[in-house]
Amino acid sequence: MFACDFEYDGRYLSDFGFILCTFDGSSGSQVVDTGSSIQFNKVSMNHGKKFSLTSSQYNDCLQATFQICKDPKENLTDAEMMITKDEYRDIARWLNRGEFCKFQVIYDNNDDVYDTEPCYYNASFNLQRIVVDDRVFGIELQMETDMPFGYGAEVTRTLTASVTNLSMIVYDSSDDVGYTYPDIELTCQSNGDYTITSTPEGTTTTIANCTSGEVIHLYGDTKIITSSLDSHNVAADFNFQFLKIGNTYETNKNTITVNAPCILKLTYSPIMKEYL
């Protein structure tokens, strides 16, 4: 097995004295669901001789199944390998939650076949006991996530604009062709209206009546805008065009331009279609 450990909500499986394993003892290949399955919606044309693509969408979030047991390097006898009720409760309390937390698989550092770029998931788990002779020796983890793919380490780009119409280049490294809404922190350094444009995505974000020293946040996932000034009804002065960065199959270059002096910080996590 190439995966040796995993991290969940800041803790590691190895912290509990457990490892990833398999109990079926089978060998050979198997088909594993890796998510990122796209549904293609088509309509028949020319009496069924051609089908035209009308739309496409992701329908399912990524799912996976793991098995874990106690580390045999630390537990030599059958009695030591048996999982007690307290140990099971510790694992269940850690993994079986009504919320999604950050998860990543840790691969064996001695395996040069796999790169070390981290891939994260927002996940939670359902648990089932693996019983042998009425004793619990393992736990099967059924992972549920909130996306059809994983995501890479957070990327932050900052533009400090002391003049008008200053630009910066952002390269979207996502594995998914399309666009992403980054989180934006805009620190205004003059009074007036602010405009942020992105090409080639063609989005123009406009916020009117800004004040020097005001800090405005735009959250891409939730589509929420806030201001550090209670006196600024920022929602009323916003055109509700959230900035996009994107990529085509040919290029992932984005040009971000601001019209007035400011500090503009963009933060996003690129999509990764790594298999587990």
Tab-separated table of C-alpha atoms in Angstrom:
chain	number	residue	atom	x	y	z
A	1	MET	CA	0.000	0.000	0.000
A	2	PHE	CA	1.461	3.341	-1.010
A	3	ALA	CA	-0.508	5.429	1.501
A	4	CYS	CA	1.008	5.176	4.955
A	5	ASP	CA	-1.016	7.657	6.994
A	6	PHE	CA	-3.622	10.405	6.756
A	7	GLU	CA	-4.305	13.751	8.375
A	8	TYR	CA	-7.772	14.857	9.457
A	9	ASP	CA	-8.579	18.154	11.154
A	10	GLY	CA	-4.958	18.632	12.184
A	11	ARG	CA	-4.380	15.150	13.654
A	12	TYR	CA	-2.793	12.060	12.121
A	13	LEU	CA	-3.990	8.454	12.088
A	14	SER	CA	-0.578	7.445	13.430
A	15	ASP	CA	-1.209	9.659	16.494
A	16	PHE	CA	-3.758	7.018	17.552
A	17	GLY	CA	-1.371	4.105	16.864
A	18	PHE	CA	-3.252	3.025	13.714
A	19	ILE	CA	-2.233	2.448	10.086
A	20	LEU	CA	-4.013	2.066	6.748
A	21	CYS	CA	-4.483	-1.574	5.786
A	22	THR	CA	-6.667	-4.092	3.959
A	23	PHE	CA	-8.371	-7.153	5.399
A	24	ASP	CA	-9.531	-8.994	2.280
A	25	GLY	CA	-6.108	-10.414	1.374
A	26	SER	CA	-6.889	-10.282	-2.341
A	27	SER	CA	-4.412	-9.325	-5.018
A	28	GLY	CA	-4.724	-7.921	-8.516
A	29	SER	CA	-6.362	-4.806	-9.869
A	30	GLN	CA	-9.613	-3.158	-8.922
A	31	VAL	CA	-11.684	-0.212	-10.140
A	32	VAL	CA	-11.817	2.625	-7.609
A	33	ASP	CA	-14.185	5.599	-7.783
A	34	THR	CA	-12.135	8.775	-7.928
A	35	GLY	CA	-14.972	11.296	-8.300
A	36	SER	CA	-14.896	14.020	-10.962
A	37	SER	CA	-17.576	12.153	-12.954
A	38	ILE	CA	-19.277	14.483	-15.425
A	39	GLN	CA	-22.825	14.050	-16.720
A	40	PHE	CA	-23.105	15.059	-20.370
A	41	ASN	CA	-26.576	16.238	-21.415
A	42	LYS	CA	-27.245	15.769	-25.151
A	43	VAL	CA	-30.088	16.133	-27.656
A	44	SER	CA	-30.637	13.982	-30.718
A	45	MET	CA	-30.110	15.557	-34.129
A	46	ASN	CA	-30.349	14.286	-37.716
A	47	HIS	CA	-32.629	11.377	-36.778
A	48	GLY	CA	-30.268	10.085	-34.105
A	49	LYS	CA	-27.175	10.156	-36.299
A	50	LYS	CA	-25.622	12.900	-34.187
A	51	PHE	CA	-26.068	14.097	-30.626
A	52	SER	CA	-25.356	17.716	-29.704
A	53	LEU	CA	-23.961	18.556	-26.268
A	54	THR	CA	-26.291	21.013	-24.479
A	55	SER	CA	-24.686	21.137	-21.030
A	56	SER	CA	-22.469	19.249	-18.590
A	57	GLN	CA	-22.270	19.079	-14.816
A	58	TYR	CA	-20.721	17.225	-11.898
A	59	ASN	CA	-23.400	15.131	-10.193
A	60	ASP	CA	-21.608	13.360	-7.347
A	61	CYS	CA	-19.133	14.274	-4.646
A	62	LEU	CA	-16.035	12.141	-4.238
A	63	GLN	CA	-16.363	9.050	-2.052
A	64	ALA	CA	-13.790	6.514	-0.924
A	65	THR	CA	-13.412	3.604	1.503
A	66	PHE	CA	-10.416	2.917	3.767
A	67	GLN	CA	-9.623	0.201	6.269
A	68	ILE	CA	-7.478	0.783	9.334
A	69	CYS	CA	-6.030	-1.339	12.107
A	70	LYS	CA	-3.600	-0.918	14.972
A	71	ASP	CA	0.066	-0.676	13.950
A	72	PRO	CA	1.552	-4.218	14.168
A	73	LYS	CA	4.997	-2.726	14.798
A	74	GLU	CA	3.727	-1.570	18.169
A	75	ASN	CA	1.312	-4.448	18.879
A	76	LEU	CA	2.824	-7.903	18.451
A	77	THR	CA	0.132	-10.231	19.814
A	78	ASP	CA	-3.478	-10.819	18.799
A	79	ALA	CA	-4.627	-9.405	22.096
A	80	GLU	CA	-2.648	-6.216	21.480
A	81	MET	CA	-4.005	-5.908	17.917
A	82	MET	CA	-7.607	-6.102	19.133
A	83	ILE	CA	-9.353	-2.706	19.200
A	84	THR	CA	-10.919	-1.954	22.564
A	85	LYS	CA	-14.187	-0.096	23.007
A	86	ASP	CA	-12.361	2.991	24.269
A	87	GLU	CA	-10.000	2.974	21.270
A	88	TYR	CA	-12.944	2.634	18.895
A	89	ARG	CA	-14.728	5.542	20.598
A	90	ASP	CA	-11.608	7.729	20.251
A	91	ILE	CA	-11.471	7.036	16.500
A	92	ALA	CA	-15.232	7.563	16.100
A	93	ARG	CA	-15.120	10.873	17.971
A	94	TRP	CA	-12.290	12.044	15.711
A	95	LEU	CA	-13.662	10.960	12.327
A	96	ASN	CA	-17.430	10.481	12.599
A	97	ARG	CA	-18.741	14.060	12.719
A	98	GLY	CA	-21.681	15.988	11.365
A	99	GLU	CA	-19.337	18.389	9.564
A	100	PHE	CA	-16.648	18.341	6.897
A	101	CYS	CA	-13.032	18.853	7.980
A	102	LYS	CA	-9.753	19.061	6.087
A	103	PHE	CA	-8.342	15.669	5.057
A	104	GLN	CA	-5.275	14.509	3.153
A	105	VAL	CA	-3.609	11.158	2.507
A	106	ILE	CA	0.074	10.888	3.462
A	107	TYR	CA	2.139	8.796	1.065
A	108	ASP	CA	5.315	6.873	1.794
A	109	ASN	CA	8.256	9.262	1.413
A	110	ASN	CA	10.409	6.383	0.137
A	111	ASP	CA	8.152	5.926	-2.875
A	112	ASP	CA	9.593	8.156	-5.597
A	113	VAL	CA	6.745	7.328	-8.002
A	114	TYR	CA	4.381	9.736	-6.240
A	115	ASP	CA	4.960	13.467	-6.047
A	116	THR	CA	4.624	15.240	-2.727
A	117	GLU	CA	2.267	18.038	-3.726
A	118	PRO	CA	-0.524	17.911	-1.127
A	119	CYS	CA	-4.117	17.291	-2.179
A	120	TYR	CA	-6.839	18.073	0.344
A	121	TYR	CA	-10.516	17.163	0.712
A	122	ASN	CA	-13.347	18.376	2.915
A	123	ALA	CA	-14.536	15.118	4.423
A	124	SER	CA	-16.322	13.200	7.127
A	125	PHE	CA	-16.608	9.452	7.736
A	126	ASN	CA	-19.054	6.712	8.555
A	127	LEU	CA	-17.492	3.807	10.483
A	128	GLN	CA	-18.016	0.044	10.463
A	129	ARG	CA	-16.246	-2.481	12.675
A	130	ILE	CA	-14.273	-5.363	11.130
A	131	VAL	CA	-14.834	-8.373	13.377
A	132	VAL	CA	-12.857	-11.635	13.466
A	133	ASP	CA	-13.955	-14.346	15.924
A	134	ASP	CA	-16.224	-11.851	17.694
A	135	ARG	CA	-13.312	-9.483	18.278
A	136	VAL	CA	-12.783	-6.105	16.589
A	137	PHE	CA	-9.483	-5.972	14.689
A	138	GLY	CA	-10.213	-3.225	12.183
A	139	ILE	CA	-12.429	-0.319	11.183
A	140	GLU	CA	-13.754	0.441	7.712
A	141	LEU	CA	-14.033	4.160	6.966
A	142	GLN	CA	-16.532	5.324	4.350
A	143	MET	CA	-15.496	8.821	3.365
A	144	GLU	CA	-17.959	11.453	2.166
A	145	THR	CA	-16.832	14.816	0.768
A	146	ASP	CA	-18.512	18.041	-0.324
A	147	MET	CA	-16.889	18.266	-3.779
A	148	PRO	CA	-16.348	15.993	-6.796
A	149	PHE	CA	-12.591	16.579	-6.558
A	150	GLY	CA	-9.824	17.659	-4.201
A	151	TYR	CA	-7.993	20.940	-3.913
A	152	GLY	CA	-4.395	22.036	-3.645
A	153	ALA	CA	-2.556	24.197	-1.167
A	154	GLU	CA	-3.945	27.692	-0.813
A	155	VAL	CA	-2.509	30.240	-3.255
A	156	THR	CA	-2.257	33.940	-2.361
A	157	ARG	CA	-1.343	36.733	-4.767
A	158	THR	CA	-1.003	40.378	-3.692
A	159	LEU	CA	-1.008	43.515	-5.833
A	160	THR	CA	0.141	46.768	-4.207
A	161	ALA	CA	-1.077	49.526	-6.507
A	162	SER	CA	0.262	53.023	-5.844
A	163	VAL	CA	-1.032	54.316	-9.172
A	164	THR	CA	-4.196	53.826	-11.228
A	165	ASN	CA	-4.812	50.915	-13.603
A	166	LEU	CA	-2.032	48.697	-12.297
A	167	SER	CA	-2.145	44.969	-13.171
A	168	MET	CA	-0.777	41.648	-11.983
A	169	ILE	CA	-0.689	38.217	-13.602
A	170	VAL	CA	-2.317	35.214	-11.894
A	171	TYR	CA	-1.891	31.682	-13.260
A	172	ASP	CA	-4.764	29.338	-12.388
A	173	SER	CA	-3.198	25.907	-11.809
A	174	SER	CA	-6.537	24.070	-11.424
A	175	ASP	CA	-6.936	20.680	-13.093
A	176	ASP	CA	-10.523	21.630	-14.009
A	177	VAL	CA	-10.948	23.715	-17.162
A	178	GLY	CA	-13.208	26.624	-16.220
A	179	TYR	CA	-13.110	29.329	-13.584
A	180	THR	CA	-12.807	29.870	-9.826
A	181	TYR	CA	-14.103	32.635	-7.573
A	182	PRO	CA	-11.205	33.695	-5.325
A	183	ASP	CA	-11.581	35.384	-1.944
A	184	ILE	CA	-10.581	39.034	-2.191
A	185	GLU	CA	-9.277	41.458	0.414
A	186	LEU	CA	-9.279	45.046	-0.874
A	187	THR	CA	-7.558	47.693	1.260
A	188	CYS	CA	-8.525	51.074	-0.172
A	189	GLN	CA	-5.933	53.834	-0.256
A	190	SER	CA	-8.090	56.585	-1.720
A	191	ASN	CA	-11.681	57.777	-1.619
A	192	GLY	CA	-14.004	56.943	-4.490
A	193	ASP	CA	-15.166	54.066	-6.649
A	194	TYR	CA	-13.067	50.919	-7.123
A	195	THR	CA	-13.115	48.672	-10.185
A	196	ILE	CA	-11.316	45.320	-10.472
A	197	THR	CA	-11.238	43.594	-13.847
A	198	SER	CA	-10.129	40.117	-14.856
A	199	THR	CA	-9.214	39.075	-18.387
A	200	PRO	CA	-9.826	36.882	-20.278
A	201	GLU	CA	-12.681	35.880	-17.903
A	202	GLY	CA	-14.270	39.291	-18.550
A	203	THR	CA	-15.527	40.031	-15.038
A	204	THR	CA	-15.670	43.605	-13.764
A	205	THR	CA	-16.160	44.080	-10.036
A	206	THR	CA	-17.264	47.579	-9.001
A	207	ILE	CA	-17.625	48.948	-5.462
A	208	ALA	CA	-18.688	52.587	-5.107
A	209	ASN	CA	-18.173	55.181	-2.350
A	210	CYS	CA	-15.088	53.601	-0.791
A	211	THR	CA	-13.006	55.375	1.870
A	212	SER	CA	-9.223	55.435	2.246
A	213	GLY	CA	-8.218	52.867	4.873
A	214	GLU	CA	-11.407	50.808	4.419
A	215	VAL	CA	-10.936	47.040	4.098
A	216	ILE	CA	-13.464	45.176	1.965
A	217	HIS	CA	-13.746	41.379	1.786
A	218	LEU	CA	-15.421	39.461	-1.032
A	219	TYR	CA	-15.898	35.737	-0.355
A	220	GLY	CA	-16.044	33.771	-3.593
A	221	ASP	CA	-17.650	30.543	-2.337
A	222	THR	CA	-20.437	32.118	-0.289
A	223	LYS	CA	-20.877	35.270	-2.426
A	224	ILE	CA	-20.749	37.559	0.613
A	225	ILE	CA	-19.244	41.065	0.736
A	226	THR	CA	-18.305	42.901	3.954
A	227	SER	CA	-16.679	46.209	4.914
A	228	SER	CA	-14.591	47.239	7.903
A	229	LEU	CA	-16.701	50.442	8.071
A	230	ASP	CA	-20.173	50.086	9.553
A	231	SER	CA	-21.106	53.366	7.895
A	232	HIS	CA	-20.605	51.925	4.407
A	233	ASN	CA	-23.576	49.964	3.089
A	234	VAL	CA	-21.215	48.094	0.819
A	235	ALA	CA	-23.898	45.734	-0.527
A	236	ALA	CA	-25.824	48.701	-1.932
A	237	ASP	CA	-22.674	50.014	-3.662
A	238	PHE	CA	-21.622	46.654	-5.166
A	239	ASN	CA	-22.520	45.483	-8.683
A	240	PHE	CA	-22.518	41.838	-7.451
A	241	GLN	CA	-20.035	40.735	-10.083
A	242	PHE	CA	-17.617	38.554	-8.142
A	243	LEU	CA	-14.183	38.338	-9.723
A	244	LYS	CA	-13.276	35.171	-11.621
A	245	ILE	CA	-9.915	33.640	-12.426
A	246	GLY	CA	-9.888	30.776	-14.878
A	247	ASN	CA	-8.184	28.649	-17.458
A	248	THR	CA	-8.830	27.122	-20.845
A	249	TYR	CA	-7.125	24.015	-22.160
A	250	GLU	CA	-4.649	26.301	-23.952
A	251	THR	CA	-3.829	28.887	-21.269
A	252	ASN	CA	-4.237	29.595	-17.555
A	253	LYS	CA	-3.019	33.206	-17.591
A	254	ASN	CA	-5.230	35.866	-15.949
A	255	THR	CA	-4.608	39.613	-15.877
A	256	ILE	CA	-6.081	41.399	-12.829
A	257	THR	CA	-6.307	45.205	-12.997
A	258	VAL	CA	-7.367	47.793	-10.378
A	259	ASN	CA	-8.316	51.376	-11.220
A	260	ALA	CA	-7.150	53.113	-8.018
A	261	PRO	CA	-4.404	52.878	-5.356
A	262	CYS	CA	-4.955	49.925	-3.032
A	263	ILE	CA	-3.617	46.625	-1.720
A	264	LEU	CA	-5.439	43.786	-3.441
A	265	LYS	CA	-5.034	40.242	-2.094
A	266	LEU	CA	-6.500	37.229	-3.943
A	267	THR	CA	-6.692	33.813	-2.257
A	268	TYR	CA	-7.896	30.556	-3.788
A	269	SER	CA	-7.276	26.807	-3.727
A	270	PRO	CA	-6.719	25.190	-7.152
A	271	ILE	CA	-8.808	22.151	-8.061
A	272	MET	CA	-6.899	18.853	-8.068
A	273	LYS	CA	-8.148	15.624	-9.650
A	274	GLU	CA	-5.725	13.320	-7.858
A	275	TYR	CA	-6.798	9.752	-7.129
A	276	LEU	CA	-6.848	8.350	-3.620
